PDB file of C-alpha atoms and ligand atoms in Angstrom:
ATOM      1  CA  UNK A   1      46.345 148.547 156.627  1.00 85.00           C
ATOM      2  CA  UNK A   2      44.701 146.794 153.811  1.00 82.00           C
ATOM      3  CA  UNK A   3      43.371 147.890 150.440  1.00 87.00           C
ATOM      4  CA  UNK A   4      40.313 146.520 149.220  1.00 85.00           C
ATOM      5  CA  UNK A   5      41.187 148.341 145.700  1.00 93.00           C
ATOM      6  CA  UNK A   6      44.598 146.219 145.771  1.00 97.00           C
ATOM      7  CA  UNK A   7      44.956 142.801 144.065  1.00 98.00           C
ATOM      8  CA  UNK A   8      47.878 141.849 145.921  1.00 98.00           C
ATOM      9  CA  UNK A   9      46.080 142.658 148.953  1.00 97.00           C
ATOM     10  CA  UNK A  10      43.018 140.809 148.069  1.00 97.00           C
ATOM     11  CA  UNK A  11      45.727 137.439 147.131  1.00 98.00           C
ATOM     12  CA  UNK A  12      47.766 137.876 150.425  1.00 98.00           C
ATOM     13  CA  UNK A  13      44.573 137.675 152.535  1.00 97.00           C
ATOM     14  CA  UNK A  14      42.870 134.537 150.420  1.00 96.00           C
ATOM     15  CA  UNK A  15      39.808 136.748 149.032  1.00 96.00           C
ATOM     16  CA  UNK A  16      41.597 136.090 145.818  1.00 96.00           C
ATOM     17  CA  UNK A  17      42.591 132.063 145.087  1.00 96.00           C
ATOM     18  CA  UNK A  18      45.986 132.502 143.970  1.00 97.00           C
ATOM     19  CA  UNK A  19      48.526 128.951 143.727  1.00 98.00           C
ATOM     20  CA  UNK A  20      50.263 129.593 147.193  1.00 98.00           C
ATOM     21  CA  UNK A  21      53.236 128.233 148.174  1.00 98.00           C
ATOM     22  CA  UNK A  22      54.145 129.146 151.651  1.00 97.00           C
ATOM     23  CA  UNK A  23      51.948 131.510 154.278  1.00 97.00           C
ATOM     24  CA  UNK A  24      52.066 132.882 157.514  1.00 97.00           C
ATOM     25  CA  UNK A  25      50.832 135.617 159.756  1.00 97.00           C
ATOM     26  CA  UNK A  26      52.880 138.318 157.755  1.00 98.00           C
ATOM     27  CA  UNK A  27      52.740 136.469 154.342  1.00 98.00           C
ATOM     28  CA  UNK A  28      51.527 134.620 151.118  1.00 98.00           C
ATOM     29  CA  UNK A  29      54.028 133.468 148.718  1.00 98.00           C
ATOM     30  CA  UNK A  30      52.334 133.189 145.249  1.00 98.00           C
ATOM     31  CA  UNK A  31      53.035 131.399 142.047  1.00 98.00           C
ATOM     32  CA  UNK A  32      53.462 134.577 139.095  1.00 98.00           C
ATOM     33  CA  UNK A  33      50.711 134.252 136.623  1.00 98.00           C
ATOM     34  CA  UNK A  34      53.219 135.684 134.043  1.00 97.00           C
ATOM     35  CA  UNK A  35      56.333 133.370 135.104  1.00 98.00           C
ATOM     36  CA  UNK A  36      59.642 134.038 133.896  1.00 97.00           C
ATOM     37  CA  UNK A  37      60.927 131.162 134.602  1.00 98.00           C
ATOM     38  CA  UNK A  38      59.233 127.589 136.079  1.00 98.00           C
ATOM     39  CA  UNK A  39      58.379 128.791 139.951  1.00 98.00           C
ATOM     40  CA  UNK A  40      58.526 132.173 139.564  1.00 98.00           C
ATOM     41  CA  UNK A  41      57.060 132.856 142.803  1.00 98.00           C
ATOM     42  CA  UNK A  42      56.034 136.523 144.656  1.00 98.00           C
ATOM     43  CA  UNK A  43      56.648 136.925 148.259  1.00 98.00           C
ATOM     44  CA  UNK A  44      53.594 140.023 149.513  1.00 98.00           C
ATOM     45  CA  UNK A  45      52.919 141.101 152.378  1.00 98.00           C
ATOM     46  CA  UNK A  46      49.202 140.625 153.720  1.00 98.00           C
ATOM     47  CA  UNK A  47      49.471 144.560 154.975  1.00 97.00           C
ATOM     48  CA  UNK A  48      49.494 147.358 152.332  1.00 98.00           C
ATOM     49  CA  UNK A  49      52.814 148.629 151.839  1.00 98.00           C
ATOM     50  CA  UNK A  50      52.808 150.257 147.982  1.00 98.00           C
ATOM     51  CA  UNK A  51      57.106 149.879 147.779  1.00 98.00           C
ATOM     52  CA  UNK A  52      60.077 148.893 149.875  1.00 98.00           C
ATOM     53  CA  UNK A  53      60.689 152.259 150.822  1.00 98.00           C
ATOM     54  CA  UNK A  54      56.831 152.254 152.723  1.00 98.00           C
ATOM     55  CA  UNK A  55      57.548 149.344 154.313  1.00 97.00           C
ATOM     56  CA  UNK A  56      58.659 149.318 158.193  1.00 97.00           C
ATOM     57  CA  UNK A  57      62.054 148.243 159.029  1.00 98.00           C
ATOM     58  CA  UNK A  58      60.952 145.033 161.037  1.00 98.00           C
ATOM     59  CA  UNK A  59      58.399 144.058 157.976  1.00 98.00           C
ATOM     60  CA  UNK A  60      61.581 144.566 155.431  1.00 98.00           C
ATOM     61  CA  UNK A  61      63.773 142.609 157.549  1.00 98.00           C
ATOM     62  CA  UNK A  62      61.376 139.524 157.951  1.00 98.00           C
ATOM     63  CA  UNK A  63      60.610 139.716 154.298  1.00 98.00           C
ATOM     64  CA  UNK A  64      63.706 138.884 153.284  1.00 98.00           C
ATOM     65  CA  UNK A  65      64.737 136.413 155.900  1.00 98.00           C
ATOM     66  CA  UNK A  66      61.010 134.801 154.689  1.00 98.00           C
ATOM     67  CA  UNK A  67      62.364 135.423 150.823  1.00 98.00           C
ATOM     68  CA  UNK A  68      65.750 133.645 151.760  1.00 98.00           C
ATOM     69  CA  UNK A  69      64.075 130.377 153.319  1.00 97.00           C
ATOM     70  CA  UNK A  70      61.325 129.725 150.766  1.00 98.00           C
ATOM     71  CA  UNK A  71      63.680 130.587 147.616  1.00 98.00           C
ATOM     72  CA  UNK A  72      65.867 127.928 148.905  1.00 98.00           C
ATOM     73  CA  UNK A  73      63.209 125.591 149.126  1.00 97.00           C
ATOM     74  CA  UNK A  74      62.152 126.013 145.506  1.00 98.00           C
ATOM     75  CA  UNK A  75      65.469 126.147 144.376  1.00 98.00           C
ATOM     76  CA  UNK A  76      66.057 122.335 145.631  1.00 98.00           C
ATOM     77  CA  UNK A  77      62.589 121.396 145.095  1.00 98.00           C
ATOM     78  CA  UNK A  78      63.013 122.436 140.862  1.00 98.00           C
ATOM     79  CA  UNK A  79      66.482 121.160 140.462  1.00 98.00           C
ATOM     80  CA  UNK A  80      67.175 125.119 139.535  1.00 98.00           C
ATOM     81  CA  UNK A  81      70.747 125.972 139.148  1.00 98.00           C
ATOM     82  CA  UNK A  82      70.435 129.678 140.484  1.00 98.00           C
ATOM     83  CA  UNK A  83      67.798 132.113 141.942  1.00 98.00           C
ATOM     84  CA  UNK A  84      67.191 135.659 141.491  1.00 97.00           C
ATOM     85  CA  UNK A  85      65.854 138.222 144.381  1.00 98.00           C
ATOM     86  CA  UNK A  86      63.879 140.732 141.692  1.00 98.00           C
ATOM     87  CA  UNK A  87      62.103 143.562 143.627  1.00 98.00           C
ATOM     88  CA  UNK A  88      61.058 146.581 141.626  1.00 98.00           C
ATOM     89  CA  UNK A  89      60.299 150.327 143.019  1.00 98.00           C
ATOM     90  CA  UNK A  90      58.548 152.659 140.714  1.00 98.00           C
ATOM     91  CA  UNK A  91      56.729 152.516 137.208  1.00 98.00           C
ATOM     92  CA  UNK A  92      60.428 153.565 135.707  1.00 97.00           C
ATOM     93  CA  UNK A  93      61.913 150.480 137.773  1.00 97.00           C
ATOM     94  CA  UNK A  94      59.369 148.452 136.171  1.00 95.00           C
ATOM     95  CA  UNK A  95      56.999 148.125 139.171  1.00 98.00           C
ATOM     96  CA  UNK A  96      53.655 147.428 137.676  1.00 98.00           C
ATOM     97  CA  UNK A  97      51.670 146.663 141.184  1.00 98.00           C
ATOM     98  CA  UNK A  98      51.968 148.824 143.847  1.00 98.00           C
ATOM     99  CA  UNK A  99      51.725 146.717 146.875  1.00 98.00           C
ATOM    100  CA  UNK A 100      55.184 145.597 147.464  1.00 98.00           C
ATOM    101  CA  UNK A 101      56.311 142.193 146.620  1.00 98.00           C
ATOM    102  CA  UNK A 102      59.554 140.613 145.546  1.00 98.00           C
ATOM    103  CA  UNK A 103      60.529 138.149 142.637  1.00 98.00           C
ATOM    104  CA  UNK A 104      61.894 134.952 143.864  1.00 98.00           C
ATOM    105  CA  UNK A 105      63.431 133.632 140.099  1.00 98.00           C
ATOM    106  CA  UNK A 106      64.242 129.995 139.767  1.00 98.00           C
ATOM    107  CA  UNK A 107      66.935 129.834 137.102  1.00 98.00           C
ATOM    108  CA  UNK A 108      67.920 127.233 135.349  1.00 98.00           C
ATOM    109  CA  UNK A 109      71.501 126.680 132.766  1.00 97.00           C
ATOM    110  CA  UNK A 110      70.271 128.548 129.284  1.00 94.00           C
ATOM    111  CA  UNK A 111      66.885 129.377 129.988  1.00 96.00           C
ATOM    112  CA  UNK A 112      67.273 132.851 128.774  1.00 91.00           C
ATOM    113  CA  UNK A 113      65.357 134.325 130.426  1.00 95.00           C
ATOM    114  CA  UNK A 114      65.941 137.965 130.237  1.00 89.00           C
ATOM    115  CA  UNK A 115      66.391 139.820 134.096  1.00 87.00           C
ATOM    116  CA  UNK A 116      69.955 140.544 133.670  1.00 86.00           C
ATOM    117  CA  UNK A 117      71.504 143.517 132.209  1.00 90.00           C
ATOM    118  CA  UNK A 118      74.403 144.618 129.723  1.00 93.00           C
ATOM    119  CA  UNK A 119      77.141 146.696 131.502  1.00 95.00           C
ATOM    120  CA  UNK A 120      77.157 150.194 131.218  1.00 97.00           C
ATOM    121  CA  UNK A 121      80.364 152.812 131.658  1.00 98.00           C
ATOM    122  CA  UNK A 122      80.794 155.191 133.966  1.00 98.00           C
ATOM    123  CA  UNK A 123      84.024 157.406 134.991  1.00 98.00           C
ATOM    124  CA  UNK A 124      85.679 158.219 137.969  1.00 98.00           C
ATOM    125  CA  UNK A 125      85.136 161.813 137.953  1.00 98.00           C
ATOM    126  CA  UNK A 126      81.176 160.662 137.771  1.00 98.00           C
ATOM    127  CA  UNK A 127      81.696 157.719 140.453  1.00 98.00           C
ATOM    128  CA  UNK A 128      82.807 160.391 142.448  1.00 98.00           C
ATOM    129  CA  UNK A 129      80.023 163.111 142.136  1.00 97.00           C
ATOM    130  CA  UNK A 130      77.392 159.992 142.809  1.00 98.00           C
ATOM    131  CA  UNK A 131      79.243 159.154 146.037  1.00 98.00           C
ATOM    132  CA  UNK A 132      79.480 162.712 146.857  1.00 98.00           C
ATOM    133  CA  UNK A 133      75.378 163.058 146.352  1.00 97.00           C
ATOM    134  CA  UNK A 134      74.602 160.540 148.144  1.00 97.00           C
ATOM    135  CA  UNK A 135      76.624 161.390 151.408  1.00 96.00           C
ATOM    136  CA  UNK A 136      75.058 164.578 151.501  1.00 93.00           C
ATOM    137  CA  UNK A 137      71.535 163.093 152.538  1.00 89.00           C
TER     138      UNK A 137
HETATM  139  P1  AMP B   1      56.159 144.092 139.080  1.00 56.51           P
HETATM  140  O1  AMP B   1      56.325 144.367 137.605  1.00 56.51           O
HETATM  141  O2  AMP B   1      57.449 143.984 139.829  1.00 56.51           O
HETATM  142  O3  AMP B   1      55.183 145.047 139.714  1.00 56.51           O
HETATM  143  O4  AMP B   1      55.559 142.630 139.137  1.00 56.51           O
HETATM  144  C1  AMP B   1      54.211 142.337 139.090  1.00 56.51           C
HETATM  145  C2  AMP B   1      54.119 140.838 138.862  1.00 56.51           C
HETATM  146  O5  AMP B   1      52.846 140.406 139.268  1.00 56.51           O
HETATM  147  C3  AMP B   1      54.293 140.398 137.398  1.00 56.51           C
HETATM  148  O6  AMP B   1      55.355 139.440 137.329  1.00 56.51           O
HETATM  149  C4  AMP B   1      52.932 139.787 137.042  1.00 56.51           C
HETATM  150  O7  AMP B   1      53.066 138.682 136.191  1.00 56.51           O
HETATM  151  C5  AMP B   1      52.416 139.395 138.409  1.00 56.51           C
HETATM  152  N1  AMP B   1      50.964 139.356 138.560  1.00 56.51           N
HETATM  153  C6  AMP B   1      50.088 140.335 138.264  1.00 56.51           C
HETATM  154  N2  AMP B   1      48.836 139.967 138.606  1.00 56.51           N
HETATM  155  C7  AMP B   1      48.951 138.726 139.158  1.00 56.51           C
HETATM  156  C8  AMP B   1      48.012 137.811 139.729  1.00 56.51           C
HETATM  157  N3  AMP B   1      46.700 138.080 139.783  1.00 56.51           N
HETATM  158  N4  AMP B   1      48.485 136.642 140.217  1.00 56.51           N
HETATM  159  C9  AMP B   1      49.804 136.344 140.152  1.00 56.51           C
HETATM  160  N5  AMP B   1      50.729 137.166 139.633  1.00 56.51           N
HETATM  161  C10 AMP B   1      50.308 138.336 139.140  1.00 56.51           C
HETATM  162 ZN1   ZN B   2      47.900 146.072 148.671  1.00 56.51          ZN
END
């Protein structure tokens, strides 16, 4: 299904011109107008899918086998010396469009670029009530 209402749908299916680095049947891989690094690229779907957990297990499965091959591509083809996967799920994850996509990050030594975090703490007694919550689904 496709959403005329969705940008991302409107890029993936070329109604929108958008810089486009790889495409297929399935996909359109998209420079980021709002880079966070040089090639910060978007890997969406051309169907409407508004978050990984909508997607359909073969979709999610070719997305990131499609995700692996072109991130390695821009990796060599920038001289990067790293990559991050980003792929957000919900406004409090920081998901601003809801058509799924995911961040393919060139990173380079130094750039600063701020996607990582600062370690938290936990405990074991806690470690052991999240493990316990999540086996009983
Ligand atoms: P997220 O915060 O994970 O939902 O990411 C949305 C991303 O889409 C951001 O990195 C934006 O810079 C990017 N973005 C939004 N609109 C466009 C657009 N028209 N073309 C390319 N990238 C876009
Ligand atoms: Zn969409």
């Amino acid at each position: 299904m496709k959403d005329s209402n969705c940008i991302f749908c409107r890029i993936a299916n070329g109604e929108i011109p958008s810089t486009t680095l790889y495409e297929d049947e399935d996909f359109r891989v998209i420079l980021d107008l709002g880079p966070a690094t040089r090639g910060h690229a978007l890997l969406l779907p051309k169907e409407h899918y508004k978050d990984l957990f909508d997607l359909e297990d073969e979709v999610a499965a070719k997305a990131l086998v499609r995700a692996k091959r072109i991130a390695g591509r821009l990796q060599a083809a920038l001289g990067a010396d790293g990559m991050n996967l980003v792929q957000n799920n919900g406004e409090a994850a920081g998901q601003t469009v809801f058509h799924f996509h995911m961040h393919l990050i060139p990173r380079y030594q130094n750039d600063h670029a701020g996607i990582l975090w600062e370690p938290g703490s936990t405990t074991p007694e806690d470690m052991e009530e999240v493990r316990r919550l999540v086996e009983g689904q």
